[in-house]
PDB file of C-alpha atoms in Angstrom:
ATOM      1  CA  UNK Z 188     -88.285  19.888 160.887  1.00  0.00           C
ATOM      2  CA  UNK Z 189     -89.409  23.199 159.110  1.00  0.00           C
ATOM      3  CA  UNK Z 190     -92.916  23.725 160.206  1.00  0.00           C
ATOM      4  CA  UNK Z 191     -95.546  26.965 159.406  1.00  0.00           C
ATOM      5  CA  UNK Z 192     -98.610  27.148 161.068  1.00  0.00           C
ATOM      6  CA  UNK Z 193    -100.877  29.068 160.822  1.00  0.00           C
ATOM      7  CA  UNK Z 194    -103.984  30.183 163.399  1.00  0.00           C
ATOM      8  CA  UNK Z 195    -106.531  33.297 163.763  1.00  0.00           C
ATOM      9  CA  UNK Z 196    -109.410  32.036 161.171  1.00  0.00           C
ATOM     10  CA  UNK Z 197    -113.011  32.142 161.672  1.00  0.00           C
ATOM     11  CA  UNK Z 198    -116.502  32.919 160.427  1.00  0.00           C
ATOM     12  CA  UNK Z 199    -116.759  36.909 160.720  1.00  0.00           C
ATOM     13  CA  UNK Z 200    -119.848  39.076 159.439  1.00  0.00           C
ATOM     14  CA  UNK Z 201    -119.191  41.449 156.482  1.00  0.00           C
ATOM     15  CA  UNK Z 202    -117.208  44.413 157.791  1.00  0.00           C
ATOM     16  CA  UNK Z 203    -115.683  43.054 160.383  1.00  0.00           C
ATOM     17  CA  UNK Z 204    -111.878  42.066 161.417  1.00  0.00           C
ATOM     18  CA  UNK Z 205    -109.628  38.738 161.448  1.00  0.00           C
ATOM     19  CA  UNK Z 206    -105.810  38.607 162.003  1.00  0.00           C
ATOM     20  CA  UNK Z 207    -104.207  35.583 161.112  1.00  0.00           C
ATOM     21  CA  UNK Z 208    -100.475  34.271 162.539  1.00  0.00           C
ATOM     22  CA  UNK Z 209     -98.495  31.892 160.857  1.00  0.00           C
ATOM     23  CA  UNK Z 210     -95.530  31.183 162.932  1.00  0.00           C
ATOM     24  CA  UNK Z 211     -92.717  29.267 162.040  1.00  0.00           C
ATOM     25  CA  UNK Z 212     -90.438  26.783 163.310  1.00  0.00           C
ATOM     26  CA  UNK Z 213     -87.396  24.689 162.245  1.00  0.00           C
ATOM     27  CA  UNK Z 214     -85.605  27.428 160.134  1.00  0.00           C
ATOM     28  CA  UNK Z 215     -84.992  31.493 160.342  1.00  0.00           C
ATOM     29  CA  UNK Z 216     -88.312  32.815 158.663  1.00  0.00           C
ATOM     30  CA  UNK Z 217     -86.764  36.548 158.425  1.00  0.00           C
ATOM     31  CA  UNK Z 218     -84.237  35.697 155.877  1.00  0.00           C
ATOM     32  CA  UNK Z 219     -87.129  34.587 153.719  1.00  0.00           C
ATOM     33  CA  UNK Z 220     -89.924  35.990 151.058  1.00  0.00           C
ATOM     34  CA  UNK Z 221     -93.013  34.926 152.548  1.00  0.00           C
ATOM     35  CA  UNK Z 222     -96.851  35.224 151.719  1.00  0.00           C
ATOM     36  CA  UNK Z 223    -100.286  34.999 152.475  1.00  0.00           C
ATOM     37  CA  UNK Z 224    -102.469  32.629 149.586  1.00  0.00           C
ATOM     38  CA  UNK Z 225    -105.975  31.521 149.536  1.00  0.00           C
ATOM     39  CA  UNK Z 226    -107.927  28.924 148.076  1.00  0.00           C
ATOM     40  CA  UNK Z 227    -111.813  29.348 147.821  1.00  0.00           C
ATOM     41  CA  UNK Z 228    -114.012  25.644 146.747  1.00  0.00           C
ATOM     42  CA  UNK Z 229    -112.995  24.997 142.861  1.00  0.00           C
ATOM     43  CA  UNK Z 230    -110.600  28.298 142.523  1.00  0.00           C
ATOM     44  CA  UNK Z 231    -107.193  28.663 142.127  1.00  0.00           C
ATOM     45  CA  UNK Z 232    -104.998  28.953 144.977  1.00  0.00           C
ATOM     46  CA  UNK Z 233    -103.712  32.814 144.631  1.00  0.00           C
ATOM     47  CA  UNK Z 234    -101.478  34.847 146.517  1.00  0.00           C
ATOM     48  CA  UNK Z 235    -102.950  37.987 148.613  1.00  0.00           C
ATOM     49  CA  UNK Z 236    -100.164  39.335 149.551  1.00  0.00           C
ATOM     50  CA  UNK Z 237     -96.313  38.981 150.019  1.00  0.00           C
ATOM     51  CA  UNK Z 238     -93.271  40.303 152.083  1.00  0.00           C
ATOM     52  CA  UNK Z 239     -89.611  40.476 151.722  1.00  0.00           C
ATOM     53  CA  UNK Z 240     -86.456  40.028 154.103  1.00  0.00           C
ATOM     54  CA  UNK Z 241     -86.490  43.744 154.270  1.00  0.00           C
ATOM     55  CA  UNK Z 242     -90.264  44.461 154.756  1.00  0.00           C
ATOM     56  CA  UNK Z 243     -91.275  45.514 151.177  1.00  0.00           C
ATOM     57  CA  UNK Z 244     -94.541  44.028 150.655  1.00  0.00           C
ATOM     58  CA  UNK Z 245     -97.177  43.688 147.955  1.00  0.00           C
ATOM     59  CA  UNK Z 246    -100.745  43.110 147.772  1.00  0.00           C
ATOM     60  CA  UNK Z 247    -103.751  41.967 144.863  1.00  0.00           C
ATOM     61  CA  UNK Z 248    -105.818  44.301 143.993  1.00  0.00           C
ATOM     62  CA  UNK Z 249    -108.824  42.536 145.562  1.00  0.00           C
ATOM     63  CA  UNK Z 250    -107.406  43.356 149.241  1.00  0.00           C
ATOM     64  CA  UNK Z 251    -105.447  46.351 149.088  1.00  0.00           C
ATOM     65  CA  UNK Z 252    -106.363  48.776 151.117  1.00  0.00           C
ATOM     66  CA  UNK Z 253    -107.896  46.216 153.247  1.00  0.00           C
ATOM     67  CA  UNK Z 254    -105.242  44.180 154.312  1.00  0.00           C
ATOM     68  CA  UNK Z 255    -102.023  44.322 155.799  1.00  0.00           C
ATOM     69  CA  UNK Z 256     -99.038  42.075 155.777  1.00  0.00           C
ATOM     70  CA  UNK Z 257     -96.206  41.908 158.569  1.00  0.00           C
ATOM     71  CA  UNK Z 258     -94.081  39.917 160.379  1.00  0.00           C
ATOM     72  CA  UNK Z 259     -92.200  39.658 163.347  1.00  0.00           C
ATOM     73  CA  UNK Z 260     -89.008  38.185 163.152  1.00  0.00           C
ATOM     74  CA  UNK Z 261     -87.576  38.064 166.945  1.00  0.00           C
ATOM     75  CA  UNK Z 262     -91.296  35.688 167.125  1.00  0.00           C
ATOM     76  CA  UNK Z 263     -90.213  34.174 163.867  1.00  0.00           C
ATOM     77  CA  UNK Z 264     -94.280  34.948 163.112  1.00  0.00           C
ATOM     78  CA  UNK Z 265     -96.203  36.254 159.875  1.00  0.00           C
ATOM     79  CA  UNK Z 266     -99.383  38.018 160.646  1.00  0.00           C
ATOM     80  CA  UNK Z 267    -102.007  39.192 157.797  1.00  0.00           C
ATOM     81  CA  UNK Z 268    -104.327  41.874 159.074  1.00  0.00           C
ATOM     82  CA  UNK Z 269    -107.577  41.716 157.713  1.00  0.00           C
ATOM     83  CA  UNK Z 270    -110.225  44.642 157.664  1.00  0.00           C
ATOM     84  CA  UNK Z 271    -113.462  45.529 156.404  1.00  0.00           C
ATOM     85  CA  UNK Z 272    -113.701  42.203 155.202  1.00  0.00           C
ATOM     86  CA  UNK Z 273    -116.228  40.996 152.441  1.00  0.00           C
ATOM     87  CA  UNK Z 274    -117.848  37.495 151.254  1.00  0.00           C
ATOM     88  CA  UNK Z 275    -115.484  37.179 148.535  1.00  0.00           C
ATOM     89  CA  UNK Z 276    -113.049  36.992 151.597  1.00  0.00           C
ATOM     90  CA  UNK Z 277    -114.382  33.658 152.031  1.00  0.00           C
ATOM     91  CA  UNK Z 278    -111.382  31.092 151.561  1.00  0.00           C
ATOM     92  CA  UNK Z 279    -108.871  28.671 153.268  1.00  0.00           C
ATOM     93  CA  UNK Z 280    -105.987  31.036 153.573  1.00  0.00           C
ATOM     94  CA  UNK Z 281    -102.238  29.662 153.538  1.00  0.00           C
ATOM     95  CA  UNK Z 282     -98.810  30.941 154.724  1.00  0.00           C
ATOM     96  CA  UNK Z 283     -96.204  30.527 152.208  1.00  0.00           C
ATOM     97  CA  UNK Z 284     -92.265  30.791 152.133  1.00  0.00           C
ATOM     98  CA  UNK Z 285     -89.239  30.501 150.271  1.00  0.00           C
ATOM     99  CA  UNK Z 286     -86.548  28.177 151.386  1.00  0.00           C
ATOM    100  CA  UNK Z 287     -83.987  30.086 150.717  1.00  0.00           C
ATOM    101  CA  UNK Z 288     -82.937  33.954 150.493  1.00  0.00           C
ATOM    102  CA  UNK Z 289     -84.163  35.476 147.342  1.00  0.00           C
ATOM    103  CA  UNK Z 290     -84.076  38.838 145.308  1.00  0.00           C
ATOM    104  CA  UNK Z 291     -87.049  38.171 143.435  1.00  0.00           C
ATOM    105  CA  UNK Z 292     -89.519  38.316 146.364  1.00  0.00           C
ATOM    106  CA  UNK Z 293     -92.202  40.559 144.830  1.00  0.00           C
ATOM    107  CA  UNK Z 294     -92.302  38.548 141.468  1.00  0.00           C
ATOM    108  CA  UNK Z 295     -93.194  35.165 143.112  1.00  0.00           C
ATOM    109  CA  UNK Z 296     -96.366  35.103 142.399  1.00  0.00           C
ATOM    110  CA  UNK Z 297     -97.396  31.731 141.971  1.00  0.00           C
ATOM    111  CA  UNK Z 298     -98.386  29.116 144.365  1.00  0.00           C
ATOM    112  CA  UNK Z 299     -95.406  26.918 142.907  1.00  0.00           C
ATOM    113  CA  UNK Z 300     -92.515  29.340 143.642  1.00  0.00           C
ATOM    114  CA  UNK Z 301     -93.266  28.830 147.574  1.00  0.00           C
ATOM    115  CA  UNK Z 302     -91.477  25.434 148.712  1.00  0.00           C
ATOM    116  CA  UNK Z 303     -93.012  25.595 152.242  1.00  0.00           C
ATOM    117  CA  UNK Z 304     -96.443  26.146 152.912  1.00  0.00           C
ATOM    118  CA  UNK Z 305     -98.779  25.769 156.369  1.00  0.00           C
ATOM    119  CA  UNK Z 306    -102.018  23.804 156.637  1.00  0.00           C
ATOM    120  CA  UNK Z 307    -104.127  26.404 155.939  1.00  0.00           C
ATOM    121  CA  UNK Z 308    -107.022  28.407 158.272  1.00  0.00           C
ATOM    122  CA  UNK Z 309    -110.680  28.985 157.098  1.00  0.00           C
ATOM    123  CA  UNK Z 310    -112.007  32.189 156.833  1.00  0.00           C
ATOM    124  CA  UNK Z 311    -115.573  32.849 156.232  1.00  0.00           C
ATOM    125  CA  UNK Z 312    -117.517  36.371 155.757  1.00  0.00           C
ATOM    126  CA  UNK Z 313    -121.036  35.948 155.666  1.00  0.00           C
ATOM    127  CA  UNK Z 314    -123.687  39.028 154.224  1.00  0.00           C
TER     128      UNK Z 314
END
């Protein structure tokens, strides 16, 4: 059964540091395009950041700079480093992949080009 899970969220003051894990299980993540998402009450769910089989990643523009996406593949694990990290932070973040190997990694975007997805972690910034 292909499982992502994801762990490392919590309420953090404004400035300060969260890294989230999302490890998987059940298939071999490093083949895959996989991504970070979040979700704040009555928003769109919207991707943060995203990396490729080969380590090419992307980031919004609301993070960069901020954040950092990686993964580990002998731990089959995605991490998103989070830094100087602001209330508009606030949001149920979600690890994302794609099934399959794909050469359109950076242009998946949306929420509905990622068929596996974890449960999702809370992160809160507070002022």
């Amino acid at each position: 059964q292909v499982q992502l899970m994801e762990s490392g969220g919590g309420s953090v003051q404004t400035g300060g540091s969260l890294k989230l894990s999302c490890a998987a299980s059940g298939y071999t993540s490093h083949t895959s395009c996989m991504a970070w998402f979040r979700q704040a009450p009555e928003k769109e769910r919207g991707r943060v950041a995203v990396i490729d089989n080969i380590g090419t990643t992307n980031y919004g523009d609301l993070v960069k700079g901020r954040f950092t996406i990686s993964r580990d593949n002998g731990k089959n694990t995605l991490y998103l480093q989070m830094n100087s990290l602001k209330p508009e932070d606030t949001a149920k973040y979600y690890c994302a992949a794609v099934a399959a190997p794909t050469t359109d990694c950076m242009q998946r975007t949306y929420a509905s080009a990622y068929a596996l997805w974890g449960q999702g972690t809370q992160v809160t910034v507070s002022s």
